[in-house]
Every structure is written in C-alpha cells, then in structure tokens.
mmCIF file of C-alpha atoms in Angstrom:
data_model
loop_
_atom_site.group_PDB
_atom_site.id
_atom_site.type_symbol
_atom_site.label_atom_id
_atom_site.label_comp_id
_atom_site.label_asym_id
_atom_site.label_seq_id
_atom_site.Cartn_x
_atom_site.Cartn_y
_atom_site.Cartn_z
ATOM 1 C CA GLY A 92 -0.156 -0.351 0.237
ATOM 2 C CA ALA A 93 0.985 3.268 -0.307
ATOM 3 C CA VAL A 94 3.397 4.711 2.060
ATOM 4 C CA VAL A 95 3.820 8.361 3.767
ATOM 5 C CA SER A 96 6.997 9.263 6.067
ATOM 6 C CA GLN A 97 7.102 12.893 8.119
ATOM 7 C CA HIS A 98 9.922 13.808 9.432
ATOM 8 C CA PRO A 99 10.823 14.374 12.727
ATOM 9 C CA SER A 100 8.603 12.942 14.800
ATOM 10 C CA ARG A 101 8.980 15.131 17.129
ATOM 11 C CA VAL A 102 10.677 18.299 17.827
ATOM 12 C CA ILE A 103 11.154 20.938 19.894
ATOM 13 C CA CYS A 104 12.593 24.377 20.267
ATOM 14 C CA LYS A 105 12.563 27.760 20.906
ATOM 15 C CA SER A 106 10.164 30.217 20.565
ATOM 16 C CA GLY A 107 11.186 32.629 17.924
ATOM 17 C CA THR A 108 13.430 30.023 15.812
ATOM 18 C CA SER A 109 11.595 28.003 12.303
ATOM 19 C CA VAL A 110 10.707 24.703 12.177
ATOM 20 C CA LYS A 111 10.931 22.455 9.221
ATOM 21 C CA ILE A 112 8.396 19.092 8.296
ATOM 22 C CA GLU A 113 8.958 17.193 5.245
ATOM 23 C CA CYS A 114 5.973 15.064 4.107
ATOM 24 C CA ARG A 115 7.035 12.585 1.426
ATOM 25 C CA SER A 116 5.437 9.718 -0.715
ATOM 26 C CA LEU A 117 7.727 6.993 -0.828
ATOM 27 C CA ASP A 118 5.946 4.234 -3.242
ATOM 28 C CA PHE A 119 4.166 6.913 -5.491
ATOM 29 C CA GLN A 120 3.170 10.668 -6.736
ATOM 30 C CA ALA A 121 1.107 12.691 -4.755
ATOM 31 C CA THR A 122 -0.004 15.877 -6.896
ATOM 32 C CA THR A 123 -2.095 16.376 -4.159
ATOM 33 C CA MET A 124 -0.632 16.701 -0.309
ATOM 34 C CA PHE A 125 -2.652 18.300 2.374
ATOM 35 C CA TRP A 126 -1.390 19.842 5.986
ATOM 36 C CA TYR A 127 -2.765 19.120 9.142
ATOM 37 C CA ARG A 128 -3.084 20.081 12.219
ATOM 38 C CA GLN A 129 -4.535 18.466 15.334
ATOM 39 C CA PHE A 130 -5.101 19.959 18.939
ATOM 40 C CA PRO A 131 -5.576 17.560 21.392
ATOM 41 C CA LYS A 132 -8.177 15.547 21.806
ATOM 42 C CA GLN A 133 -9.674 17.677 18.719
ATOM 43 C CA SER A 134 -10.673 15.899 15.073
ATOM 44 C CA LEU A 135 -8.120 17.204 12.154
ATOM 45 C CA MET A 136 -8.192 20.343 11.154
ATOM 46 C CA LEU A 137 -6.776 21.231 7.116
ATOM 47 C CA MET A 138 -4.628 24.414 7.213
ATOM 48 C CA ALA A 139 -3.571 23.615 3.223
ATOM 49 C CA THR A 140 -3.898 21.790 0.522
ATOM 50 C CA SER A 141 -0.590 21.272 -1.525
ATOM 51 C CA ASN A 142 -0.794 21.021 -5.659
ATOM 52 C CA GLU A 143 2.803 20.187 -7.155
ATOM 53 C CA GLY A 144 4.279 23.439 -8.761
ATOM 54 C CA SER A 145 2.081 25.804 -7.772
ATOM 55 C CA LYS A 146 0.968 27.360 -4.721
ATOM 56 C CA ALA A 147 -0.760 25.840 -1.780
ATOM 57 C CA THR A 148 -4.332 26.842 -0.740
ATOM 58 C CA TYR A 149 -4.745 27.707 2.298
ATOM 59 C CA GLU A 150 -7.739 27.248 4.706
ATOM 60 C CA GLN A 151 -8.956 30.246 5.794
ATOM 61 C CA GLY A 152 -7.790 32.079 9.111
ATOM 62 C CA VAL A 153 -4.154 29.609 8.415
ATOM 63 C CA GLU A 154 -1.477 32.124 7.764
ATOM 64 C CA LYS A 155 -0.430 31.557 4.904
ATOM 65 C CA ASP A 156 3.412 33.862 5.662
ATOM 66 C CA LYS A 157 3.720 31.749 8.814
ATOM 67 C CA PHE A 158 3.530 28.159 8.159
ATOM 68 C CA LEU A 159 5.388 28.078 5.169
ATOM 69 C CA ILE A 160 4.603 25.696 1.981
ATOM 70 C CA ASN A 161 6.440 24.053 -0.496
ATOM 71 C CA HIS A 162 5.517 20.724 -2.874
ATOM 72 C CA ALA A 163 8.810 21.374 -4.637
ATOM 73 C CA SER A 164 8.812 17.759 -6.410
ATOM 74 C CA LEU A 165 5.881 15.280 -6.735
ATOM 75 C CA THR A 166 7.582 12.913 -3.810
ATOM 76 C CA LEU A 167 8.182 15.402 -0.626
ATOM 77 C CA SER A 168 5.691 18.843 0.872
ATOM 78 C CA THR A 169 6.976 20.943 3.727
ATOM 79 C CA LEU A 170 5.889 22.805 6.100
ATOM 80 C CA THR A 171 7.723 25.377 7.754
ATOM 81 C CA VAL A 172 6.405 26.974 11.146
ATOM 82 C CA THR A 173 8.277 30.522 11.148
ATOM 83 C CA SER A 174 8.897 32.170 14.261
ATOM 84 C CA ALA A 175 6.851 29.691 15.989
ATOM 85 C CA HIS A 176 5.288 29.948 20.214
ATOM 86 C CA PRO A 177 4.229 28.179 22.308
ATOM 87 C CA GLU A 178 0.048 28.530 20.796
ATOM 88 C CA ASP A 179 1.974 26.697 17.809
ATOM 89 C CA SER A 180 2.536 23.879 19.349
ATOM 90 C CA SER A 181 0.280 20.968 18.217
ATOM 91 C CA PHE A 182 0.030 17.370 16.348
ATOM 92 C CA TYR A 183 0.523 18.290 12.751
ATOM 93 C CA ILE A 184 -0.483 15.500 10.349
ATOM 94 C CA CYS A 185 0.073 14.953 6.434
ATOM 95 C CA SER A 186 -0.905 13.452 3.976
ATOM 96 C CA ALA A 187 -0.409 12.919 -0.007
ATOM 97 C CA ARG A 188 -3.358 11.223 -2.873
ATOM 98 C CA ASP A 189 -2.151 8.963 -4.864
ATOM 99 C CA PRO A 190 -3.870 10.447 -8.897
ATOM 100 C CA ASP A 191 -4.711 6.635 -9.313
ATOM 101 C CA LEU A 192 -6.936 6.147 -6.304
ATOM 102 C CA VAL A 193 -8.526 9.693 -6.300
ATOM 103 C CA SER A 194 -11.250 9.606 -3.801
ATOM 104 C CA GLU A 195 -8.241 8.527 -0.527
ATOM 105 C CA GLN A 196 -5.705 10.141 1.453
ATOM 106 C CA PHE A 197 -2.630 8.137 3.076
ATOM 107 C CA PHE A 198 -1.575 9.872 6.200
ATOM 108 C CA GLY A 199 1.370 10.139 7.479
ATOM 109 C CA PRO A 200 2.189 9.436 10.594
ATOM 110 C CA GLY A 201 2.723 13.226 12.206
ATOM 111 C CA THR A 202 5.019 15.457 13.773
ATOM 112 C CA ARG A 203 4.420 16.368 17.526
ATOM 113 C CA LEU A 204 5.442 20.191 17.632
ATOM 114 C CA THR A 205 6.844 21.720 22.094
ATOM 115 C CA VAL A 206 7.894 25.291 21.566
ATOM 116 C CA LEU A 207 9.062 26.609 24.349
ATOM 117 C CA ALA B 933 -22.087 22.063 2.940
ATOM 118 C CA GLN B 934 -20.984 18.778 3.338
ATOM 119 C CA SER B 935 -21.222 17.450 7.302
ATOM 120 C CA VAL B 936 -20.095 15.052 9.450
ATOM 121 C CA THR B 937 -21.455 13.672 13.024
ATOM 122 C CA GLN B 938 -19.851 11.258 14.860
ATOM 123 C CA LEU B 939 -23.064 10.113 18.355
ATOM 124 C CA GLY B 940 -20.837 10.172 21.189
ATOM 125 C CA SER B 941 -17.282 11.647 21.684
ATOM 126 C CA HIS B 942 -16.675 8.519 23.782
ATOM 127 C CA VAL B 943 -18.385 4.814 23.734
ATOM 128 C CA SER B 944 -17.400 2.800 26.242
ATOM 129 C CA VAL B 945 -17.396 -1.343 25.917
ATOM 130 C CA SER B 946 -16.377 -4.260 27.910
ATOM 131 C CA GLU B 947 -13.870 -6.514 25.867
ATOM 132 C CA GLY B 948 -15.285 -9.503 23.852
ATOM 133 C CA ALA B 949 -19.041 -6.881 23.414
ATOM 134 C CA LEU B 950 -20.104 -5.522 20.276
ATOM 135 C CA VAL B 951 -18.870 -2.129 18.968
ATOM 136 C CA LEU B 952 -20.286 0.308 17.460
ATOM 137 C CA LEU B 953 -19.848 3.286 16.311
ATOM 138 C CA ARG B 954 -22.044 6.293 14.724
ATOM 139 C CA CYS B 955 -21.508 8.431 12.157
ATOM 140 C CA ASN B 956 -24.117 10.382 9.589
ATOM 141 C CA TYR B 957 -23.688 13.140 7.554
ATOM 142 C CA SER B 958 -24.930 15.365 4.592
ATOM 143 C CA SER B 959 -24.401 15.288 1.689
ATOM 144 C CA SER B 960 -25.734 16.426 -1.501
ATOM 145 C CA VAL B 961 -24.248 13.769 -4.134
ATOM 146 C CA PRO B 962 -23.536 10.263 -3.466
ATOM 147 C CA PRO B 963 -20.401 10.240 -1.269
ATOM 148 C CA TYR B 964 -17.072 9.118 -0.478
ATOM 149 C CA LEU B 965 -17.131 8.008 3.111
ATOM 150 C CA PHE B 966 -14.577 6.563 5.396
ATOM 151 C CA TRP B 967 -13.403 5.006 8.822
ATOM 152 C CA TYR B 968 -10.174 5.942 10.536
ATOM 153 C CA VAL B 969 -8.461 4.733 13.213
ATOM 154 C CA GLN B 970 -5.748 6.872 15.386
ATOM 155 C CA TYR B 971 -3.730 5.255 18.507
ATOM 156 C CA PRO B 972 -2.265 7.882 20.318
ATOM 157 C CA ASN B 973 0.689 10.231 19.202
ATOM 158 C CA GLN B 974 0.151 8.852 15.515
ATOM 159 C CA GLY B 975 -1.266 9.375 12.291
ATOM 160 C CA LEU B 976 -4.750 8.069 10.714
ATOM 161 C CA GLN B 977 -4.895 4.494 9.222
ATOM 162 C CA LEU B 978 -8.159 4.078 6.641
ATOM 163 C CA LEU B 979 -10.357 1.299 8.250
ATOM 164 C CA LEU B 980 -12.193 0.702 5.463
ATOM 165 C CA LYS B 981 -14.108 2.497 2.976
ATOM 166 C CA TYR B 982 -16.761 2.408 1.028
ATOM 167 C CA THR B 983 -17.286 4.344 -2.398
ATOM 168 C CA THR B 984 -19.544 2.255 -4.976
ATOM 169 C CA GLY B 985 -20.566 -1.208 -5.250
ATOM 170 C CA ALA B 986 -21.796 -3.589 -2.109
ATOM 171 C CA THR B 987 -22.858 -1.622 1.071
ATOM 172 C CA LEU B 988 -21.550 -3.543 3.556
ATOM 173 C CA VAL B 989 -17.756 -2.933 3.401
ATOM 174 C CA LYS B 990 -15.649 -4.699 5.138
ATOM 175 C CA GLY B 991 -12.045 -3.901 6.987
ATOM 176 C CA ILE B 992 -9.111 -4.547 8.640
ATOM 177 C CA ASN B 993 -9.114 -5.768 12.980
ATOM 178 C CA GLY B 994 -12.412 -7.539 12.150
ATOM 179 C CA PHE B 995 -14.016 -3.762 11.217
ATOM 180 C CA GLU B 996 -17.157 -2.794 8.750
ATOM 181 C CA ALA B 997 -19.224 -0.673 7.995
ATOM 182 C CA GLU B 998 -22.194 -0.547 6.246
ATOM 183 C CA PHE B 999 -24.105 2.083 4.010
ATOM 184 C CA LYS B 1000 -27.614 3.417 4.336
ATOM 185 C CA LYS B 1001 -27.847 5.796 1.763
ATOM 186 C CA SER B 1002 -31.972 6.653 3.489
ATOM 187 C CA GLU B 1003 -30.346 7.292 6.943
ATOM 188 C CA THR B 1004 -27.616 8.920 6.020
ATOM 189 C CA SER B 1005 -25.847 6.708 8.112
ATOM 190 C CA PHE B 1006 -21.700 4.695 8.339
ATOM 191 C CA HIS B 1007 -21.564 3.429 11.947
ATOM 192 C CA LEU B 1008 -18.727 0.925 12.535
ATOM 193 C CA THR B 1009 -19.117 -2.379 14.088
ATOM 194 C CA LYS B 1010 -16.983 -5.106 14.942
ATOM 195 C CA PRO B 1011 -18.703 -7.907 16.649
ATOM 196 C CA SER B 1012 -16.285 -8.781 19.728
ATOM 197 C CA ALA B 1013 -14.019 -5.983 20.883
ATOM 198 C CA HIS B 1014 -10.854 -6.095 21.808
ATOM 199 C CA MET B 1015 -8.663 -4.592 24.385
ATOM 200 C CA SER B 1016 -6.251 -2.677 21.006
ATOM 201 C CA ASP B 1017 -9.230 -1.432 19.175
ATOM 202 C CA ALA B 1018 -8.726 1.689 22.239
ATOM 203 C CA ALA B 1019 -8.145 4.426 20.245
ATOM 204 C CA GLU B 1020 -9.807 7.578 18.546
ATOM 205 C CA TYR B 1021 -12.044 6.845 15.561
ATOM 206 C CA PHE B 1022 -12.821 9.223 12.797
ATOM 207 C CA CYS B 1023 -15.635 8.563 10.086
ATOM 208 C CA ALA B 1024 -15.224 11.377 7.168
ATOM 209 C CA VAL B 1025 -16.802 12.314 3.546
ATOM 210 C CA THR B 1026 -15.587 13.194 1.098
ATOM 211 C CA SER B 1027 -15.817 16.947 -0.809
ATOM 212 C CA ASN B 1028 -14.587 17.631 -3.778
ATOM 213 C CA TYR B 1029 -11.244 15.869 -2.575
ATOM 214 C CA GLN B 1030 -10.955 16.750 1.028
ATOM 215 C CA LEU B 1031 -11.897 15.226 3.510
ATOM 216 C CA ILE B 1032 -14.705 16.327 5.876
ATOM 217 C CA TRP B 1033 -14.332 14.699 9.809
ATOM 218 C CA GLY B 1034 -16.464 13.899 12.246
ATOM 219 C CA ALA B 1035 -15.554 14.662 15.169
ATOM 220 C CA GLY B 1036 -13.575 11.844 16.523
ATOM 221 C CA THR B 1037 -15.501 8.639 19.028
ATOM 222 C CA LYS B 1038 -12.321 8.208 21.382
ATOM 223 C CA LEU B 1039 -13.405 4.430 22.076
ATOM 224 C CA ILE B 1040 -13.164 2.276 25.600
ATOM 225 C CA ILE B 1041 -12.253 -1.342 26.330
ATOM 226 C CA LYS B 1042 -12.564 -2.207 29.997
ATOM 227 C CA PRO B 1043 -11.233 -5.577 30.674
#
C-alpha cells in the first residue's frame, strides 16, 4: 500500500525559531498533499492543500506567511512554521493523494511540535 | 455544505462485546465515506472505505461498516471488542477531493 513518511516525528524548539517538517510519499507520486493540524482531543483541521509546482491553497484563518508550504516535487512537501510561538505547539499531520486512487488520502505518522 | 456527525465523543464497551460507533453525514451528492483509526501520538490508519458497489464494507482488524443512503449513515461495527481496539476513530466524507471530518469518537475497552 501507499506509504507516507514525515520527519521529524517530534521536535522541540525555542520561541522565535523556525521549524521545517517534511512529508514524503515513498512509493507513489503525489500531485496533491494536505497539511492538517490536530489539537489535543480534537479532530483534524485542514490547514492547506498543496499541489506540486504551484502555490498552496490555505484554509480560512491559516496564516500563509507563518505556515510556509512548499511542494517542489511529486514526492515531497514541506511545512515550515516560521517564528514559532508556544501556541503553535500541536500535532501536524500530512497526507498525500495517489492520482490513481483519487478518492483516498494516505496519512503520515504525524509530527509533534513543542515550542518552549 | 457537507458535514459529518459522530454521535458520542466517548464510547465504552467491555472486552468481547459489540462495538458500534455511529456516523451520519449530510451530502447533496453520492459520497465517498471513510473510517480512520488513530492510536495515541500516531497518524491515521484507514480502516475501511465506501465508494460504490456493495453497501456493507469490510475493513481491517475485523471492523465493518454499512452505508445506508436512506439514513445517511455509515456506522462502524465490530462483533467482539479487543483491548487493542482502544483508540480514536474518525469518520470522514469527501468533498471536492478534500476530507470532511467528524469530531472523532474515543473507544474505551473495559477488561
């Protein structure tokens, strides 16, 4: 089955620094990737939809200058949290859509970000 | 707009008992429906999905779900709960290739 990886799985950083999270589709080419944020005991909140070679589409209320998304290749999308603050601490999950299975998204294992 | 409602933020069952997690959706078009499971501090794993065809869908780990168009429901069941089933379960429906999520149901298994 389709596999999506995320790196790092956990990151702790100081307030004001930037953190980059990578999302890779390992055995398929993902023209579309999604970035989600999940608060404790809550469902997933879609942050943005990333299409290879074009600008990401951000959901309402998500600051595009704070959460930079780059989808430079068909197997890699990155989310950079710029000038992180404690309120950015969360669980970030990416997913990728296989063009041959457009009805389904395959999820990465998530990245736990803690901003001190 | 499409929406998904999961009845019960927590469901507690005894080991060996029937598991029933409820999901209702609203959609103006035939939906694709999904159940995902999430273990603590992990990503989501697809349990099963309904796209077209047979309305009773079998998934992994002994779970199954039935699409009932007349009731706009896609409830998840398992005949006999196991301790390893303790997790968070999310129902989702597609809309323009995006997933619309339910709020999730935490399944608690009592010994």
